[in-house]
Amino acid sequence: MPFLSVGEEFYQGGNLMRYFPVQFCSPSPQFGSRKTLFAGLVLGCLLLSGCVHSSGSTWRGERVNQYNAYTAGQNWKGALQVVREEIANPESLDNAHLAVIRMFGIEALGKYIRKFDLEPEFDAEARRYYEEGLRYASYDELQKARLNYALGFYYGESRRNGLAAQYYRKDLEYSEKVNDIFRLILNNHALAGIYAVMGEFALRDFYRTRALDLAEKYFVIGESPSDVNQWVQYYTILRAKASELANDGSPNEAAKLWLKMEPINTRYLAPKVVPYIAMSQSFAVAGDLERARTLYRQAESGRCAILS
């Protein structure tokens, strides 16, 4: 995978992913007079289930190709228009397909809001897609859970985090009911992120700890799971916790997490240099300049590839 631009989407393990740098080139007195680049690697699988396949239904054909092209170019207006066309005139009348394209519709509205703003008619449109999707999902509880997550995503993008948490918890209830451990990990991580934005740090820590405790048993380097995307998700959770520990001034605890993050980076992530630079930033923020310099020096050999 080549170096990615801010927010650029790509496919990995059959799932649509997005790359989010945390901070760009800035003067860094800790590392001398040269400008340095600090970037965080946050590779998030949209809507947990991926954006192409859903519970026996796959959106195929010309429109999904158009949708993927628009999202790759961050053309959210175009992506939203394509989904609306598919909902109005679907290529398949299969109920599973009709449910999944409404999940796409809710997601597309959220991504539009991220770049532009909340339009007055969007709430009614998102609710309509959600309610219709639930009817089409019928007895498919997994698809219903995905619709709950999608609506939580929409409300989160429109900065209504209380509503977002409400629908993320609905998805969490499903995951607990069927004991889907990986989904539980991501549900708890999503709630931690919402409560972090809300400034509810006790709840943030509660859900983040739950996610990490579950992940500790689920992930075994070299053994399981075999899905690379799941390892990328795990790295994302560890990275979020490491950043929180750095902001709290706890570099030793952050260093313990890096011992788990580095092997994941070695096996599963690319470009591999980015996590070293991102973690060096975290140590600098925490006041541990020795660890920060060490990781930055390890990243130096790949620095030109990142800056190009």
Coordinates of C-alpha atoms in Angstrom, one line a residue:
M1 CA 0.0 0.0 0.0
P2 CA 1.5 3.4 -1.0
F3 CA 1.6 6.4 1.3
L4 CA -1.9 7.8 1.7
S5 CA -3.2 11.3 1.8
V6 CA -5.4 12.6 4.6
G7 CA -8.8 10.8 4.7
E8 CA -7.9 8.8 1.6
E9 CA -9.9 5.5 1.4
F10 CA -8.6 2.2 0.2
Y11 CA -9.6 -1.5 0.3
Q12 CA -8.0 -4.0 2.6
G13 CA -9.2 -7.4 3.4
G14 CA -12.4 -6.7 1.4
N15 CA -13.3 -3.7 3.6
L16 CA -13.2 0.0 2.9
M17 CA -10.6 1.7 5.0
R18 CA -9.6 5.3 5.6
Y19 CA -6.3 6.8 6.6
F20 CA -6.3 9.7 9.1
P21 CA -3.1 11.6 9.9
V22 CA -3.2 13.3 13.3
Q23 CA -0.7 16.1 12.6
F24 CA 1.4 17.3 9.8
C25 CA 4.9 18.8 9.4
S26 CA 5.7 21.2 12.2
P27 CA 8.8 22.5 13.9
S28 CA 10.0 20.2 16.6
P29 CA 12.5 21.6 19.1
Q30 CA 12.8 18.2 20.8
F31 CA 14.3 16.8 17.6
G32 CA 16.3 19.8 16.4
S33 CA 15.7 22.6 14.0
R34 CA 14.5 20.4 11.1
K35 CA 10.9 20.1 10.4
T36 CA 9.5 16.7 11.3
L37 CA 6.3 15.0 10.4
F38 CA 4.1 13.4 13.0
A39 CA 1.3 11.3 11.7
G40 CA -1.1 8.9 13.4
L41 CA -2.2 5.7 11.8
V42 CA -5.9 5.3 12.2
L43 CA -7.3 2.7 9.8
G44 CA -11.0 2.4 10.4
C45 CA -13.3 -0.1 8.9
L46 CA -16.5 1.8 8.1
L47 CA -19.6 0.4 9.7
L48 CA -17.8 -2.5 11.3
S49 CA -19.1 -4.9 8.6
G50 CA -17.4 -3.4 5.6
C51 CA -19.0 -1.3 2.9
V52 CA -19.3 -3.9 0.1
H53 CA -20.7 -7.1 1.6
S54 CA -23.5 -7.5 4.0
S55 CA -25.1 -10.6 5.3
G56 CA -25.8 -12.5 2.1
S57 CA -26.2 -9.4 0.0
T58 CA -23.5 -7.6 -2.1
W59 CA -24.0 -4.4 -3.9
R60 CA -22.7 -5.2 -7.4
G61 CA -23.0 -3.4 -10.7
E62 CA -22.2 0.0 -12.2
R63 CA -23.5 2.1 -9.4
V64 CA -21.3 0.5 -6.7
N65 CA -18.3 1.1 -9.0
Q66 CA -19.4 4.8 -9.3
Y67 CA -19.9 4.9 -5.5
N68 CA -16.4 3.5 -4.8
A69 CA -14.8 5.9 -7.3
Y70 CA -16.5 8.9 -5.7
T71 CA -15.6 7.9 -2.2
A72 CA -12.0 7.2 -3.3
G73 CA -11.9 10.8 -4.5
Q74 CA -13.7 12.1 -1.4
N75 CA -16.6 13.3 -3.6
W76 CA -19.3 12.9 -1.0
K77 CA -21.9 14.7 -3.0
G78 CA -21.4 12.3 -5.9
A79 CA -21.4 9.3 -3.6
L80 CA -24.6 10.4 -1.9
Q81 CA -26.3 10.9 -5.3
V82 CA -25.4 7.4 -6.5
V83 CA -26.8 5.8 -3.3
R84 CA -30.0 7.8 -3.7
E85 CA -30.4 6.6 -7.3
E86 CA -29.9 3.0 -6.2
I87 CA -32.5 3.4 -3.4
A88 CA -35.0 5.0 -5.8
N89 CA -34.3 2.4 -8.6
P90 CA -32.6 -0.6 -7.1
E91 CA -30.7 -3.1 -9.3
S92 CA -32.1 -5.9 -7.1
L93 CA -35.4 -6.3 -5.2
D94 CA -33.9 -8.8 -2.8
N95 CA -34.8 -7.7 0.7
A96 CA -31.2 -8.1 1.9
H97 CA -30.0 -5.8 -0.8
L98 CA -32.7 -3.2 -0.1
A99 CA -31.6 -3.2 3.5
V100 CA -27.9 -2.9 2.8
I101 CA -28.2 0.0 0.4
R102 CA -30.1 1.9 3.0
M103 CA -27.2 1.4 5.3
F104 CA -25.0 2.8 2.6
G105 CA -27.4 5.8 2.4
I106 CA -27.1 6.6 6.0
E107 CA -23.3 6.3 5.8
A108 CA -23.2 8.6 2.8
L109 CA -25.2 11.2 4.6
G110 CA -22.8 11.1 7.5
K111 CA -19.8 11.4 5.2
Y112 CA -21.4 14.3 3.4
I113 CA -21.9 16.1 6.7
R114 CA -18.2 15.5 7.6
K115 CA -17.1 17.6 4.6
F116 CA -19.9 20.1 4.2
D117 CA -22.7 20.5 6.8
L118 CA -26.0 19.1 8.0
E119 CA -28.7 19.9 5.5
P120 CA -32.3 20.5 7.0
E121 CA -33.8 17.4 5.2
F122 CA -31.0 15.0 6.2
D123 CA -32.5 13.9 9.5
A124 CA -35.8 12.8 8.0
E125 CA -33.9 11.1 5.1
A126 CA -31.6 9.2 7.5
R127 CA -34.5 8.1 9.7
R128 CA -36.5 6.9 6.6
Y129 CA -33.5 4.8 5.4
Y130 CA -33.1 3.4 8.9
E131 CA -36.8 2.5 9.4
E132 CA -37.1 1.0 5.9
G133 CA -33.9 -0.9 6.3
L134 CA -35.2 -2.4 9.5
R135 CA -38.3 -3.6 7.7
Y136 CA -36.3 -5.1 4.8
A137 CA -33.9 -6.7 7.3
S138 CA -36.9 -8.6 8.7
Y139 CA -35.4 -11.4 10.8
D140 CA -31.8 -10.6 10.0
E141 CA -30.6 -9.4 13.4
L142 CA -27.0 -8.7 12.2
Q143 CA -28.2 -6.4 9.4
K144 CA -30.4 -4.6 12.0
A145 CA -27.3 -4.1 14.2
R146 CA -25.4 -2.7 11.2
L147 CA -28.2 -0.2 10.6
N148 CA -28.0 0.8 14.3
Y149 CA -24.3 1.4 13.9
A150 CA -24.8 3.4 10.7
L151 CA -27.3 5.7 12.4
G152 CA -24.9 6.1 15.3
F153 CA -22.2 7.1 12.8
Y154 CA -24.6 9.6 11.2
Y155 CA -25.4 11.3 14.5
G156 CA -21.7 11.3 15.5
E157 CA -20.7 13.0 12.3
S158 CA -23.4 15.6 12.9
R159 CA -22.0 16.2 16.4
R160 CA -25.0 14.8 18.3
N161 CA -23.0 12.4 20.4
G162 CA -25.7 11.5 22.8
L163 CA -27.8 10.1 20.0
A164 CA -24.8 8.4 18.5
A165 CA -24.1 6.6 21.8
Q166 CA -27.7 5.5 21.9
Y167 CA -27.5 3.7 18.6
Y168 CA -24.0 2.4 19.2
R169 CA -25.4 0.8 22.4
K170 CA -28.1 -0.9 20.4
D171 CA -25.5 -2.5 18.2
L172 CA -23.6 -3.4 21.4
E173 CA -26.7 -5.2 22.7
Y174 CA -26.8 -7.4 19.6
S175 CA -23.1 -8.2 19.9
E176 CA -23.6 -9.3 23.5
K177 CA -26.6 -11.3 22.7
V178 CA -24.8 -13.4 20.0
N179 CA -21.4 -13.2 21.8
D180 CA -19.7 -11.8 18.7
I181 CA -16.3 -11.0 20.4
F182 CA -14.7 -9.0 17.6
R183 CA -17.9 -6.9 17.1
L184 CA -18.0 -6.4 20.9
I185 CA -14.4 -5.1 20.8
L186 CA -15.3 -2.5 18.1
N187 CA -18.6 -1.6 19.7
N188 CA -16.9 -0.7 23.0
H189 CA -14.2 1.1 21.1
A190 CA -16.8 3.2 19.2
L191 CA -18.5 4.1 22.5
A192 CA -15.2 5.1 24.1
G193 CA -14.6 7.5 21.2
I194 CA -18.0 9.1 21.5
Y195 CA -17.6 9.6 25.3
A196 CA -14.1 11.0 24.7
V197 CA -15.5 13.7 22.4
M198 CA -18.2 14.4 25.0
G199 CA -15.6 14.9 27.8
E200 CA -17.0 11.9 29.7
F201 CA -13.6 10.5 30.5
A202 CA -14.8 7.9 33.1
L203 CA -17.1 6.4 30.5
R204 CA -14.4 6.7 27.9
D205 CA -12.0 4.7 30.1
F206 CA -14.7 2.1 31.0
Y207 CA -15.5 1.3 27.4
R208 CA -11.9 1.5 26.2
T209 CA -10.8 -0.9 28.9
R210 CA -13.6 -3.3 28.0
A211 CA -12.5 -3.2 24.4
L212 CA -8.8 -3.9 25.3
D213 CA -9.6 -6.6 27.8
L214 CA -11.7 -8.5 25.2
A215 CA -9.0 -7.9 22.5
E216 CA -6.3 -9.3 24.9
K217 CA -7.9 -12.7 24.7
Y218 CA -9.0 -12.5 21.1
F219 CA -5.7 -11.6 19.4
V220 CA -2.7 -13.9 19.5
I221 CA 0.2 -12.8 17.2
G222 CA 1.0 -15.6 14.7
E223 CA -2.1 -17.6 15.6
S224 CA -5.4 -15.8 15.3
P225 CA -7.3 -14.1 13.8
S226 CA -6.2 -14.6 10.2
D227 CA -8.1 -11.5 9.0
V228 CA -5.6 -8.7 8.5
N229 CA -8.3 -6.1 8.8
Q230 CA -9.1 -7.2 12.3
W231 CA -5.4 -6.7 13.3
V232 CA -5.6 -3.2 11.8
Q233 CA -8.6 -2.5 14.0
Y234 CA -6.8 -3.8 17.1
Y235 CA -3.9 -1.5 16.3
T236 CA -6.3 1.4 16.1
I237 CA -7.7 0.7 19.5
L238 CA -4.2 0.4 21.1
R239 CA -3.2 3.6 19.4
A240 CA -6.2 5.5 20.8
K241 CA -5.4 4.3 24.3
A242 CA -1.7 5.2 23.9
S243 CA -2.6 8.7 22.9
E244 CA -4.8 9.0 25.9
L245 CA -2.1 7.8 28.2
A246 CA 0.4 10.2 26.7
N247 CA -2.0 13.1 27.2
D248 CA -2.4 12.0 30.8
G249 CA 1.4 12.1 31.3
S250 CA 1.8 8.3 31.6
P251 CA 4.7 7.3 29.3
N252 CA 5.5 4.1 31.0
E253 CA 2.0 2.8 30.5
A254 CA 2.1 3.9 26.9
A255 CA 5.4 2.0 26.5
K256 CA 3.7 -1.2 27.6
L257 CA 1.1 -0.7 24.8
W258 CA 3.9 -0.1 22.2
L259 CA 5.2 -3.5 23.0
K260 CA 1.9 -4.9 21.6
M261 CA 1.6 -2.3 18.8
E262 CA 5.1 -2.8 17.3
P263 CA 4.6 -6.5 16.4
I264 CA 1.2 -5.7 14.8
N265 CA 2.9 -3.0 12.7
T266 CA 5.7 -5.3 11.7
R267 CA 3.3 -8.0 10.4
Y268 CA 0.2 -6.1 9.2
L269 CA 0.5 -2.4 8.6
A270 CA 1.9 -0.2 5.8
P271 CA 3.7 2.1 5.6
K272 CA 5.5 0.7 8.6
V273 CA 7.4 3.9 9.4
V274 CA 4.2 5.9 10.2
P275 CA 3.4 4.2 13.6
Y276 CA 7.0 4.9 14.8
I277 CA 6.6 8.6 14.1
A278 CA 3.1 8.7 15.6
M279 CA 4.2 7.0 18.8
S280 CA 7.3 9.2 19.0
Q281 CA 4.9 12.1 19.1
S282 CA 2.9 10.5 21.9
F283 CA 6.1 10.0 24.0
A284 CA 7.1 13.7 23.4
V285 CA 3.6 14.8 24.5
A286 CA 4.0 12.7 27.7
G287 CA 7.4 14.3 28.3
D288 CA 9.5 11.2 27.6
L289 CA 11.9 12.6 25.2
E290 CA 14.3 9.7 25.3
R291 CA 11.7 7.3 24.0
A292 CA 10.5 9.9 21.6
R293 CA 14.0 10.3 20.1
T294 CA 14.6 6.6 19.9
L295 CA 11.5 5.9 17.9
Y296 CA 12.0 8.9 15.7
R297 CA 15.6 7.6 14.9
Q298 CA 14.1 4.2 14.0
A299 CA 11.7 5.9 11.6
E300 CA 14.4 8.1 9.9
S301 CA 15.3 5.6 7.2
G302 CA 11.7 5.7 5.9
R303 CA 11.2 9.4 6.5
C304 CA 11.7 10.5 2.9
A305 CA 9.0 8.1 1.7
I306 CA 6.5 9.7 4.0
L307 CA 7.4 13.3 3.1
S308 CA 7.3 12.6 -0.7

